[in-house]
Coordinates of C-alpha atoms in Angstrom, one line a residue:
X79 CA 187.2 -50.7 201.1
X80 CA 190.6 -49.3 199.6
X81 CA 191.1 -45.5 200.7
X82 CA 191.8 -43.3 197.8
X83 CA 195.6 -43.2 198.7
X84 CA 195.7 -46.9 198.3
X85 CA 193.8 -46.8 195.1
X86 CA 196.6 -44.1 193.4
X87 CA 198.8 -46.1 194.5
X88 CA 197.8 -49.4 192.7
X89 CA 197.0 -47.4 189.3
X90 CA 200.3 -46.1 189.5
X91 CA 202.1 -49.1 189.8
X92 CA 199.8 -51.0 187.0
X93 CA 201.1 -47.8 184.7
X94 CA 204.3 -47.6 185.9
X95 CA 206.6 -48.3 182.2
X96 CA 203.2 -49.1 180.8
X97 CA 204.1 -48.0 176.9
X98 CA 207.2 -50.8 177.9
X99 CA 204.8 -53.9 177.8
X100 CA 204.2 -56.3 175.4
X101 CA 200.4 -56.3 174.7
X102 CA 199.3 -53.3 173.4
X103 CA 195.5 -54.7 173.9
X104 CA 195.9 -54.7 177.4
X105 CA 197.8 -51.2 177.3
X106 CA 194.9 -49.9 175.9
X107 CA 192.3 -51.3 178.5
X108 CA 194.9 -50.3 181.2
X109 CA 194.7 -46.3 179.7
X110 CA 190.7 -46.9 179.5
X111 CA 190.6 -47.5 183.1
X112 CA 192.7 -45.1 184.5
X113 CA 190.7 -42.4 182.7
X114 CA 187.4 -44.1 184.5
X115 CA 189.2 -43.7 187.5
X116 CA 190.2 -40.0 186.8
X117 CA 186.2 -39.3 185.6
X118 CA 185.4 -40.9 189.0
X119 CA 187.6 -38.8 190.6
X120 CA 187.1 -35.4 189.7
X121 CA 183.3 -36.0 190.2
X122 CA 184.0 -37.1 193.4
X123 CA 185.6 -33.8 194.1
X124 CA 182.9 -32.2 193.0
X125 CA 180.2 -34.2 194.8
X126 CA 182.5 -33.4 198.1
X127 CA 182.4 -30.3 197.1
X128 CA 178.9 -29.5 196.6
X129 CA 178.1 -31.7 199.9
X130 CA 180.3 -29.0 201.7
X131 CA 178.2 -26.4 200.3
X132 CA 174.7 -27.4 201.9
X133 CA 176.3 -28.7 204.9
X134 CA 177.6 -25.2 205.2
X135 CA 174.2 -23.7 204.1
X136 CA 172.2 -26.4 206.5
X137 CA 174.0 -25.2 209.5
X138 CA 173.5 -21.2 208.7
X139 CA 169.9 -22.3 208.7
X140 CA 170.2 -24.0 212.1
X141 CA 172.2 -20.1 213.3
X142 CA 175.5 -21.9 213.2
X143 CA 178.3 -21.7 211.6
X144 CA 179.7 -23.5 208.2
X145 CA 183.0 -25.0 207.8
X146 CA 185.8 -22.1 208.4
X147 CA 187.9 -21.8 205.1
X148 CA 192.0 -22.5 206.1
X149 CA 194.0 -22.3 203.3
X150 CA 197.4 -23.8 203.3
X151 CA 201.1 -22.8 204.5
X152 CA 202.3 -23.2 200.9
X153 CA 201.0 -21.8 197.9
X154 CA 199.0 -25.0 195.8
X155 CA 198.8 -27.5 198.3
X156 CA 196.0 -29.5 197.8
X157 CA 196.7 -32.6 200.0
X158 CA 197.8 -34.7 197.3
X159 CA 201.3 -33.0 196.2
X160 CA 199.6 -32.0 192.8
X161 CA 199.6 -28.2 193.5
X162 CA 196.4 -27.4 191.8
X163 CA 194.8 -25.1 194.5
X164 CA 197.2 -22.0 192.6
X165 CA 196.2 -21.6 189.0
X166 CA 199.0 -19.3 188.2
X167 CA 201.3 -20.1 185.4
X168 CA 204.2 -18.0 186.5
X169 CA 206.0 -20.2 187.8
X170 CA 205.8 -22.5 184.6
X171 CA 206.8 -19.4 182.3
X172 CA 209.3 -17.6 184.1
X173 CA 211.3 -20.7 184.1
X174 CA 212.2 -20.2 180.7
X175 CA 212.2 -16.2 181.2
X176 CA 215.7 -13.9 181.0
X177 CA 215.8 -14.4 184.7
X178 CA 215.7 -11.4 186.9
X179 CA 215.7 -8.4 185.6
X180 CA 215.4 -6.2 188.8
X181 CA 217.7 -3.3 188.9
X182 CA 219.9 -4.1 192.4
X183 CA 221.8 -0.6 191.9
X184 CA 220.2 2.6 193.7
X185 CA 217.6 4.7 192.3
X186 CA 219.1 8.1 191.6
X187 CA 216.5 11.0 192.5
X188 CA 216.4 14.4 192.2
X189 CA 215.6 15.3 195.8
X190 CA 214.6 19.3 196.1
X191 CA 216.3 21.1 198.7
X192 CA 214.8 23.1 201.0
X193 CA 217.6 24.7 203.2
X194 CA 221.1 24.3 202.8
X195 CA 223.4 24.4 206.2
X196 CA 227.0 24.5 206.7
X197 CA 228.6 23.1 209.6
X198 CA 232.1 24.1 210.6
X199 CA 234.6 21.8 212.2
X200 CA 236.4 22.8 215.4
X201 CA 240.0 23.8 214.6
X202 CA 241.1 23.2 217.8
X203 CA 240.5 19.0 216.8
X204 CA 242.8 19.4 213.9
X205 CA 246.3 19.2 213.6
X206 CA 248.6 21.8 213.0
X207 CA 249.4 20.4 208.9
X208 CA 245.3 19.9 207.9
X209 CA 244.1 21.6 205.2
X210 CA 240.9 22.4 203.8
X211 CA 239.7 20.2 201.5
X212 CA 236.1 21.7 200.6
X213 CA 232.9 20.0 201.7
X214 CA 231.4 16.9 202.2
X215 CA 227.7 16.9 200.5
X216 CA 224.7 14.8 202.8
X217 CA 221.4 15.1 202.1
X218 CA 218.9 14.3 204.3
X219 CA 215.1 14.1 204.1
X220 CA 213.1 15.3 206.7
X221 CA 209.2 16.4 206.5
X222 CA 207.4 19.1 208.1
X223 CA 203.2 18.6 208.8
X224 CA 202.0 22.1 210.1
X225 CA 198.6 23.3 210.4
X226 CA 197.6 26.8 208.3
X227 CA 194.5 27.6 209.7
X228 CA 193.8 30.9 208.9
X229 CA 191.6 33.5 210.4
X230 CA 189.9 36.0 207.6
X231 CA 188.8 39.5 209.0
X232 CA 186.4 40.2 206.1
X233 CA 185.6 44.1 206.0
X234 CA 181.7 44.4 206.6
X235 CA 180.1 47.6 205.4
X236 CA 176.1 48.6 205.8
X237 CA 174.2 51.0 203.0
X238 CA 171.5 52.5 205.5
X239 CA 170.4 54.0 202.0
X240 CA 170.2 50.2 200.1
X241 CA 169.9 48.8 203.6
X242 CA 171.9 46.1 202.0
X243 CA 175.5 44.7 203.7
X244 CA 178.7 44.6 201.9
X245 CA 181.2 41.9 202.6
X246 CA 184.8 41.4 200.9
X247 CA 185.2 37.7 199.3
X248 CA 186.8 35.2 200.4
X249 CA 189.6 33.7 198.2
X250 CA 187.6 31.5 195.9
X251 CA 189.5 28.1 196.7
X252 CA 188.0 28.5 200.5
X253 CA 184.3 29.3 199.4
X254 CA 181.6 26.7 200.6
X255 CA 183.3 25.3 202.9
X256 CA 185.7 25.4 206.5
X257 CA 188.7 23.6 205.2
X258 CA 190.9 24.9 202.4
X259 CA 192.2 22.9 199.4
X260 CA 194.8 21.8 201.0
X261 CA 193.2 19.7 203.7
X262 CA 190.7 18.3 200.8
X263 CA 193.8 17.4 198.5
X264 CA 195.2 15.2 201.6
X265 CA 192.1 13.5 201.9
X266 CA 191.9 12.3 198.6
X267 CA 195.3 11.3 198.3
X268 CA 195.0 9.1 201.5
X269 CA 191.9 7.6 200.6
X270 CA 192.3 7.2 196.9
X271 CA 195.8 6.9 196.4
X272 CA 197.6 5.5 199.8
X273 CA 194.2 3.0 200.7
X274 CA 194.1 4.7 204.4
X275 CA 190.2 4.0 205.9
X276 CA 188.2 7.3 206.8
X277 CA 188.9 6.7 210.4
X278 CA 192.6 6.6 209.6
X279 CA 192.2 9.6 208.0
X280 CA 190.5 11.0 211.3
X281 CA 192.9 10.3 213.3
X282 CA 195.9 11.3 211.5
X283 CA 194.3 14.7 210.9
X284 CA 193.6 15.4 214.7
X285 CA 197.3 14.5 215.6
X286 CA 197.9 17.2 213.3
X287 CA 195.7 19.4 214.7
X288 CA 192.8 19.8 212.5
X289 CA 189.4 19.2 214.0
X290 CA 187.7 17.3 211.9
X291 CA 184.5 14.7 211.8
X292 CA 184.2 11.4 209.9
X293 CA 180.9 13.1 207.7
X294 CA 183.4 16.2 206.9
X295 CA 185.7 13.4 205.7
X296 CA 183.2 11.4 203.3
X297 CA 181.6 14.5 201.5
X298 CA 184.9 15.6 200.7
X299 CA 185.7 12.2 199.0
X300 CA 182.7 12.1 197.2
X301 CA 180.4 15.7 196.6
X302 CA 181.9 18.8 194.5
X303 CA 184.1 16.4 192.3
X304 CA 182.7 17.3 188.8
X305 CA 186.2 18.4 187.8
X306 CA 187.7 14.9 188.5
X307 CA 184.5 13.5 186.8
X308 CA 185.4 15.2 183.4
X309 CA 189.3 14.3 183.7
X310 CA 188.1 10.8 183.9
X311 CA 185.9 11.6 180.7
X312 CA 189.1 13.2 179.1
X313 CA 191.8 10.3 180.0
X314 CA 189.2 7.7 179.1
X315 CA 189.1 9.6 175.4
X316 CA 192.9 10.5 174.8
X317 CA 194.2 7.1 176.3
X318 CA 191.9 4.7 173.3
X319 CA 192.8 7.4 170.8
X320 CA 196.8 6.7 171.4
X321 CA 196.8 3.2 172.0
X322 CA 196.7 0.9 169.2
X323 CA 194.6 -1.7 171.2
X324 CA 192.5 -1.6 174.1
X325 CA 191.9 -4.3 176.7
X326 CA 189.4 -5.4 178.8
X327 CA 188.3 -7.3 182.2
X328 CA 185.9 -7.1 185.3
X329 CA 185.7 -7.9 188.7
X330 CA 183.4 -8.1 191.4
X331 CA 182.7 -5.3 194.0
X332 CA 179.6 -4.1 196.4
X333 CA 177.0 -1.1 196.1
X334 CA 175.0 -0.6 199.3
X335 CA 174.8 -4.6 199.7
X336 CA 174.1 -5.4 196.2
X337 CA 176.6 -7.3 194.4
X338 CA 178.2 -5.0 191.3
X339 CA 180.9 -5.4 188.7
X340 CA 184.1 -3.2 188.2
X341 CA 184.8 -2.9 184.5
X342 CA 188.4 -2.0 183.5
X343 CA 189.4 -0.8 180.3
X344 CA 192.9 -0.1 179.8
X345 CA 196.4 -0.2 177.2
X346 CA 199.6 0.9 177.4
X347 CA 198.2 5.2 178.2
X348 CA 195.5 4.4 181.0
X349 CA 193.4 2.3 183.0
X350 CA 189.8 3.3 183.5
X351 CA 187.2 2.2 185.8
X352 CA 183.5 1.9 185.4
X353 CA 181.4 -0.2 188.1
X354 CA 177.8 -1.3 186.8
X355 CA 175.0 -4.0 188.1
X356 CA 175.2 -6.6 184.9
X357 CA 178.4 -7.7 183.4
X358 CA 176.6 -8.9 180.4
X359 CA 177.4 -7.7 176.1
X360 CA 174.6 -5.0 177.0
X361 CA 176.7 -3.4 179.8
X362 CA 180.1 -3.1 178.1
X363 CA 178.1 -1.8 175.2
X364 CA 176.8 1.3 177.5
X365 CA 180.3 1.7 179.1
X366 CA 182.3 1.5 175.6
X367 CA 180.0 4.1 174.2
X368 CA 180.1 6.1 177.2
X369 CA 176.5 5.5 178.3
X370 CA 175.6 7.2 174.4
X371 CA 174.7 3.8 173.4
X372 CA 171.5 3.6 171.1
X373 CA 170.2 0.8 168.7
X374 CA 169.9 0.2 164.9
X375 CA 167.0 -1.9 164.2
X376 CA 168.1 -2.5 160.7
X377 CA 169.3 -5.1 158.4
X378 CA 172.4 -5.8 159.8
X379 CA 170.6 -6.2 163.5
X380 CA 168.4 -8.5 161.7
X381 CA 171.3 -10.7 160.2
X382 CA 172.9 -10.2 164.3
X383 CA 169.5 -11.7 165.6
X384 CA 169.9 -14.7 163.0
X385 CA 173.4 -15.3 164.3
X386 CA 172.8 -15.2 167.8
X387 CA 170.0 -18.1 167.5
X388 CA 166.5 -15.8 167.4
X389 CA 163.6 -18.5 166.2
X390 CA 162.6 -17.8 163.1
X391 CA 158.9 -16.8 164.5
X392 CA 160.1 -13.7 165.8
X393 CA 162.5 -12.8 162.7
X394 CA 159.7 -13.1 160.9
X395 CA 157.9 -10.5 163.0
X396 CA 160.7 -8.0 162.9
X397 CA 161.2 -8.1 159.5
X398 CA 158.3 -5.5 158.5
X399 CA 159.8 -3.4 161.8
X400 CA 163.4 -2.7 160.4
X401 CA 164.4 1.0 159.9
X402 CA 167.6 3.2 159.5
X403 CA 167.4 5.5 162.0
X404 CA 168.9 5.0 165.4
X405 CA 166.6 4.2 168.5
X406 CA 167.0 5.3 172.2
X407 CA 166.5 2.7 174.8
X408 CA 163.3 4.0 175.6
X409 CA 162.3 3.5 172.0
X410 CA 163.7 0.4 171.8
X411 CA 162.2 -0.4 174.7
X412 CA 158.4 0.2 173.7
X413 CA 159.1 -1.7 170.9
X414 CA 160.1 -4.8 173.0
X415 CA 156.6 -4.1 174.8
X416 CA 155.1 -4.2 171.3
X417 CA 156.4 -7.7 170.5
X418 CA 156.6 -9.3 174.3
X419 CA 154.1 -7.3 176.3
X420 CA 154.5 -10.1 179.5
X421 CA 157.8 -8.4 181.2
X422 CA 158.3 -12.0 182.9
X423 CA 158.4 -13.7 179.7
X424 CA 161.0 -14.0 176.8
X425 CA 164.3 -12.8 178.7
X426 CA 166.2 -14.6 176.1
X427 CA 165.0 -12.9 173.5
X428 CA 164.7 -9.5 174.3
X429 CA 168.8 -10.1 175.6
X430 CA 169.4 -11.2 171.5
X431 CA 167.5 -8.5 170.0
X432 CA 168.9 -5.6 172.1
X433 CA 172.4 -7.1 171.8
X434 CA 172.1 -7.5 168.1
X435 CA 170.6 -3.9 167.9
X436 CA 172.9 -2.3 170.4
X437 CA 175.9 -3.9 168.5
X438 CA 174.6 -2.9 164.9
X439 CA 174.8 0.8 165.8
X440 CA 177.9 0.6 168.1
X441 CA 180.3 -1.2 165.1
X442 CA 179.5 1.7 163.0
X443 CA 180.4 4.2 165.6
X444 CA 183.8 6.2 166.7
X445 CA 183.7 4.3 169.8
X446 CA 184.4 1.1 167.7
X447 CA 187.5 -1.2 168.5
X448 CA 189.7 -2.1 166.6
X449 CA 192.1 -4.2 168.3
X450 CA 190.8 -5.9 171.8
X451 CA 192.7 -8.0 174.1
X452 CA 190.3 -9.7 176.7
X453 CA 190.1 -13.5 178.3
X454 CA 187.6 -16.1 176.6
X455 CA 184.2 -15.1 178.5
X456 CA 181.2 -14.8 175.8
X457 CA 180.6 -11.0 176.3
X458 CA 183.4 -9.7 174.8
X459 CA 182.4 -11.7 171.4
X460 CA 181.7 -9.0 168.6
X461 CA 183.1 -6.1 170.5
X462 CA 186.3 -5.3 168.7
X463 CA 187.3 -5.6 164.4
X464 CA 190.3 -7.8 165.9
X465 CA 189.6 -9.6 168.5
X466 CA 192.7 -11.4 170.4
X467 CA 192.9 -13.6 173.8
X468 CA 194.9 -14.2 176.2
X469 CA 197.4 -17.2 176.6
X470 CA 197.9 -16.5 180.3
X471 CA 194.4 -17.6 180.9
X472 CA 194.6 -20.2 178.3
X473 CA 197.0 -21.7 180.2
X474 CA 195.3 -21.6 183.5
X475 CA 192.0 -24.2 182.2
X476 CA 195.3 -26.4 181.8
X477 CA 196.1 -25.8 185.6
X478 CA 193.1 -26.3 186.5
X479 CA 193.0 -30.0 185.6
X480 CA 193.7 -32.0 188.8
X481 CA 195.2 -35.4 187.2
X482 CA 194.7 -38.6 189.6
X483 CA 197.4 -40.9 188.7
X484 CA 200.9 -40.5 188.5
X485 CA 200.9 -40.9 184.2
X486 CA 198.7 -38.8 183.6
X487 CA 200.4 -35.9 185.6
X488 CA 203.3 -36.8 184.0
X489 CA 201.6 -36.3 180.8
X490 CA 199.9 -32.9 181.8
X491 CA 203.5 -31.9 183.0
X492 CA 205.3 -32.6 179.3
X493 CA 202.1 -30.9 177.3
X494 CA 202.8 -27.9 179.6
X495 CA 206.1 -27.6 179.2
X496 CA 205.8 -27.6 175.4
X497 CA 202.4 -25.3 175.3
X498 CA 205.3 -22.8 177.1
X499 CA 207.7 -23.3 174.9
X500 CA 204.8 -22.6 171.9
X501 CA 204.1 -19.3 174.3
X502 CA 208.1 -18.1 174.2
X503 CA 208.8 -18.3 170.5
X504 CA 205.5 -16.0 170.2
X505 CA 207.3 -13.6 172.5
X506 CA 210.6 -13.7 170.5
X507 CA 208.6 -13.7 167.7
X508 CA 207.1 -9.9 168.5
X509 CA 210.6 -8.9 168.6
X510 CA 211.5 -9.3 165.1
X511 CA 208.2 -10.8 163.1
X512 CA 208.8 -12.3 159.5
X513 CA 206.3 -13.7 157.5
X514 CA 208.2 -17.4 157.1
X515 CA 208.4 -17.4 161.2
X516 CA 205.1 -16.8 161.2
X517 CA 203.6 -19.4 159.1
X518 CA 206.3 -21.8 160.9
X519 CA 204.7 -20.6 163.9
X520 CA 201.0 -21.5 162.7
X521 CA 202.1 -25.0 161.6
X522 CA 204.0 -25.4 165.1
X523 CA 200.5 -24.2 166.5
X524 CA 198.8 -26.7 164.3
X525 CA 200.6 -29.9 165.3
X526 CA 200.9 -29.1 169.5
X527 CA 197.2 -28.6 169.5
X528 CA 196.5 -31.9 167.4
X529 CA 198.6 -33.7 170.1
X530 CA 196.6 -37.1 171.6
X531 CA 198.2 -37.5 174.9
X532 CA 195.8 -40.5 176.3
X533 CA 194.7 -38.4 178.8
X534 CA 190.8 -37.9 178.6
X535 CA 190.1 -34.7 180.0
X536 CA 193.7 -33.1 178.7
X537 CA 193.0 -33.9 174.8
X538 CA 189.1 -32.2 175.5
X539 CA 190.9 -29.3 176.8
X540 CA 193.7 -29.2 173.8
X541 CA 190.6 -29.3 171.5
X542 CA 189.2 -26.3 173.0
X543 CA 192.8 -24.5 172.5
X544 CA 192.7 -25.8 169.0
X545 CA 188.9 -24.1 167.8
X546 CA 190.5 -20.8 169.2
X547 CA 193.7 -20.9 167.0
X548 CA 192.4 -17.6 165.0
X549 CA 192.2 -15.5 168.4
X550 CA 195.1 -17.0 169.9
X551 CA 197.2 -16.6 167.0
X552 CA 196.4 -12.9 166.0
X553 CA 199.3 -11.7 167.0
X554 CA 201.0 -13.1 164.0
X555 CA 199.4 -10.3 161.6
X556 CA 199.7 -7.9 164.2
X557 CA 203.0 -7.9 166.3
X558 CA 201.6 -5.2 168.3
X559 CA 199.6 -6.8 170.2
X560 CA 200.0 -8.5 173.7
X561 CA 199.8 -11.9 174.2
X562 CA 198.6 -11.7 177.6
X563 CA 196.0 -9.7 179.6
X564 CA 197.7 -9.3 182.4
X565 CA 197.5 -5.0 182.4
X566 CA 193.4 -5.1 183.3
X567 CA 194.2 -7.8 185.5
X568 CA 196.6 -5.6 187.3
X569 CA 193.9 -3.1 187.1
X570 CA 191.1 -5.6 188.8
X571 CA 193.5 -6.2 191.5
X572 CA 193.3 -2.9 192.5
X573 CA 190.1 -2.5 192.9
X574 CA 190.1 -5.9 194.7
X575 CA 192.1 -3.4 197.3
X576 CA 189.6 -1.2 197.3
X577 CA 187.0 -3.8 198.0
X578 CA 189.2 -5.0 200.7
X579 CA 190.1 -1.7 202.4
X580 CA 186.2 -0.1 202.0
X581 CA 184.2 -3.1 201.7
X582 CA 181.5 -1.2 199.8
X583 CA 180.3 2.2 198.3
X584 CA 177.0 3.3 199.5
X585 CA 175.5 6.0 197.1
X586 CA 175.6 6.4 193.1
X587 CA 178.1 9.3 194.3
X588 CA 180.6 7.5 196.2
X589 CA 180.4 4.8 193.2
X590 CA 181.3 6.9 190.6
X591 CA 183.7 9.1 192.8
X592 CA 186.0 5.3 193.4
X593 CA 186.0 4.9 190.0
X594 CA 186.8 8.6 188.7
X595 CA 189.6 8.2 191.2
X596 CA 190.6 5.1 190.9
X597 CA 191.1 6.0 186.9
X598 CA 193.5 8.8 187.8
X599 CA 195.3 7.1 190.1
X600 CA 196.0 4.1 187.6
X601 CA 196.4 6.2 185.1
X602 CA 198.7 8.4 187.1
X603 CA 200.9 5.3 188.2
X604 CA 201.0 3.9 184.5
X605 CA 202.6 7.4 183.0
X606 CA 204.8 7.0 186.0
X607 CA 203.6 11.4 186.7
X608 CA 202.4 12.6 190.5
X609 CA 198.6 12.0 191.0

């Protein structure tokens, strides 16, 4: 039996110079084949794949353990020098980028100073002809951590007469509790801002010389924080209100061993953070309308419901039920009892009817987008007027294809070199739009993405591309906009670092304390302003 090295090698050997031969008949039976082979291959990959899986699952089962994940020295080495493992397109667009762009001279700061001290030179050194010349300015940093602990001696007074004590306040900002704000602020900062665990935190405070305890610690990071709460609610307002566009993305993090989602909305002013069970139409609706959502169960639901594929039985039922006033969801949700009354039954359906519902009030309401950038995934469908996507992840189905033979990774190679290219005169074209570059654009659009390259799996993909012209291409009629979403990413990433550093949140307080936090720390980066 040939080993699959021996197999690539043969099929790249038969297509070695293949559009050079003769008969075009057997061309075509040669290009047939190698797709075969290619199909073969990538569901053999799978089938490996998937074999690992249960093996792995098998052996759990038996109290052992499943195959240890070792990733590679080099980024994208898969075994076979195709490089698939990394998806990332940098590489393949920063090659035809202005190169690097990094500043290599100093930063210039204004560093505040403290104490000034002059130090004298000992004449006796100098020669008989110096002179004085002035000074020589150095500044040095230094930093100072001091404890103030201070000891109030509140005046106590007794009214035999009331028989009632008097007792002079304490400044307000140390009420309620044994450390001042100082101590509190630090805490925060570490945590929130610098990633330090709550035992690094600890210990860094008792070599300082406060005596703390871990509990101390983790009800300062998340109880008395209402204030932060409605900052969050007042940067999430003022940063859609400036921008022009808002974009969107989610990413996976833990409640108290539950599996959650992290939502990030964001644009050029902020970058909120809102972590909920579902990541489904229905959630982003809630978080959008910022958890106001309620439901129209009116004509333009109905029409929703029609759109979204509800069978015409139960349109027909709804159709007597339609109204104008909006619903809360425990309205809405009575009614679903009224028209499903088993809760284990129609999931489908009762997902399309509160979707269509949900959406028919929030497109008519001041939390309404306009313009949203987002990646391809279903949910994000009707959210936005203008609804654009991303050509960074566009690009990343194409590196995801793992061609077998030599030709046809040459083949991928030249598309993605041109899909680049397309990617690059978008970018120059956002610098100074026309409307005769962009129709040349559209056409240019039109004939890369009608390209047949031979290559089975590569032309399904190009079609794909192709249907999505439209979203892809909105940038035309609105310069704008981004063509990638690369800012939420960047905003998913760090609560990936927060997953990494915590692991977890435990309670609904410690939830929505990360993600007030984590909003004005984003946020506070972004503006480029102290947190």
């Amino acid at each position: 039996m040939m080993k699959r090295q021996e197999i690539k090698q043969v099929l790249d050997e038969l297509t070695k110079d293949i559009d050079s031969l003769a008969d075009k008949k057997a061309v075509t039976i040669i290009k047939v084949l190698v797709n075969l082979v290619e199909m073969l291959a990538e569901e053999n990959a799978l089938l490996r794949e998937e074999n690992q899986v249960l093996r792995d699952e098998i052996n759990r089962l038996k109290g052992e353990q499943g195959k240890p994940n070792i990733r590679g020295q080099s980024k994208g080495s898969n075994g076979d020098n195709t490089g698939n493992s990394n998806h990332s397109s940098e590489g393949d667009r920063n090659k035809r980028g202005k190169g690097n762009n990094k500043n290599t001279g100093k930063d210039k700061k204004n560093v505040r100073i403290d104490r000034r001290v002059t130090i004298a030179l000992d004449k006796a050194t100098l020669p008989d002809d110096a002179k004085f010349k002035g000074f020589e300015i150095r500044i040095i940093q230094d930093l100072k951590i001091i404890t103030d602990n201070v000891e109030f001696k509140l005046e106590t007074y007794y009214s035999p007469s009331l028989k009632k004590t008097f007792i002079a306040p304490i400044p307000g900002e140390y009420k309620g509790s044994e450390f001042g704000p100082g101590v509190k602020a630090l805490v925060i900062t570490l945590y929130r801002d610098a990633g330090m665990t709550e035992s690094a935190i600890e210990r860094f405070l008792k070599t300082c010389g406060i005596q703390i305890s871990h509990g101390k610690i983790a009800s300062m990071l998340t109880e008395g924080n209402d204030i932060f709460h409605q900052e969050k609610e007042d940067i999430v307002d003022a940063g859609s209100n400036a921008g022009l566009y808002q974009q969107m993305d989610d990413t996976g993090s833990r409640v108290n061993g539950k599996n959650h989602y992290t939502h990030v909305l964001c644009n050029d002013f902020f970058t909120a953070y809102f972590t909920r069970r579902k990541k489904d139409r229905l959630t982003l609706l809630e978080l959008l309308c910022r958890d106001q959502l309620k439901f129209m169960f009116n004509q333009e639901a109905y029409e929703l419901m029609d759109e979204f594929g509800l069978a015409k039985k139960w349109l027909d039922q709804i159709k007597p039920m339609l109204h104008a006033q909006p619903l809360t969801r425990e309205s809405i949700d009575s009614l679903m009892g009224t028209l499903f009354p088993n809760p284990k039954k129609h999931s489908t359906n009762r997902r399309i009817i509160l979707e269509s519902a949900a959406l028919a009030y929030y497109q008519h309401s001041k939390y309404f987008i306009h313009y949203l950038m987002t990646d391809d995934a279903p949910q994000f469908n009707k959210l936005a007027l203008h609804h654009a996507l991303c050509w960074i992840h566009e690009g990343r189905h194409y590196k995801k294809l793992t061609p077998f033979s030599d030709m046809n990774q040459n083949i991928l190679a030249v598309f993605l070199e041109q899909l680049w290219d397309f990617y690059h005169a978008l970018l120059t074209y956002k610098t100074a739009p026309s409307q005769s570059m962009a129709q040349q654009l559209s056409m240019q659009f039109d004939t890369l993405f009608a390209t047949t390259t031979g290559y089975d799996v590569l032309d399904q993909r190009i079609a794909k591309t192709r249907a999505k012209k439209q979203a892809l291409l909105l940038v035309l009629d609105h310069p704008f906009l981004p063509l990638h979403n690369n800012a939420s990413e960047l905003g998913t990433r760090f609560q990936a670092r927060i997953r990494d550093i915590n692991l977890q949140t435990v309670s609904q307080n410690g939830t929505k304390s990360k993600d007030t936090f984590a909003t004005i720390v984003q946020t506070a980066r972004k503006l480029k302003v102290n947190v």
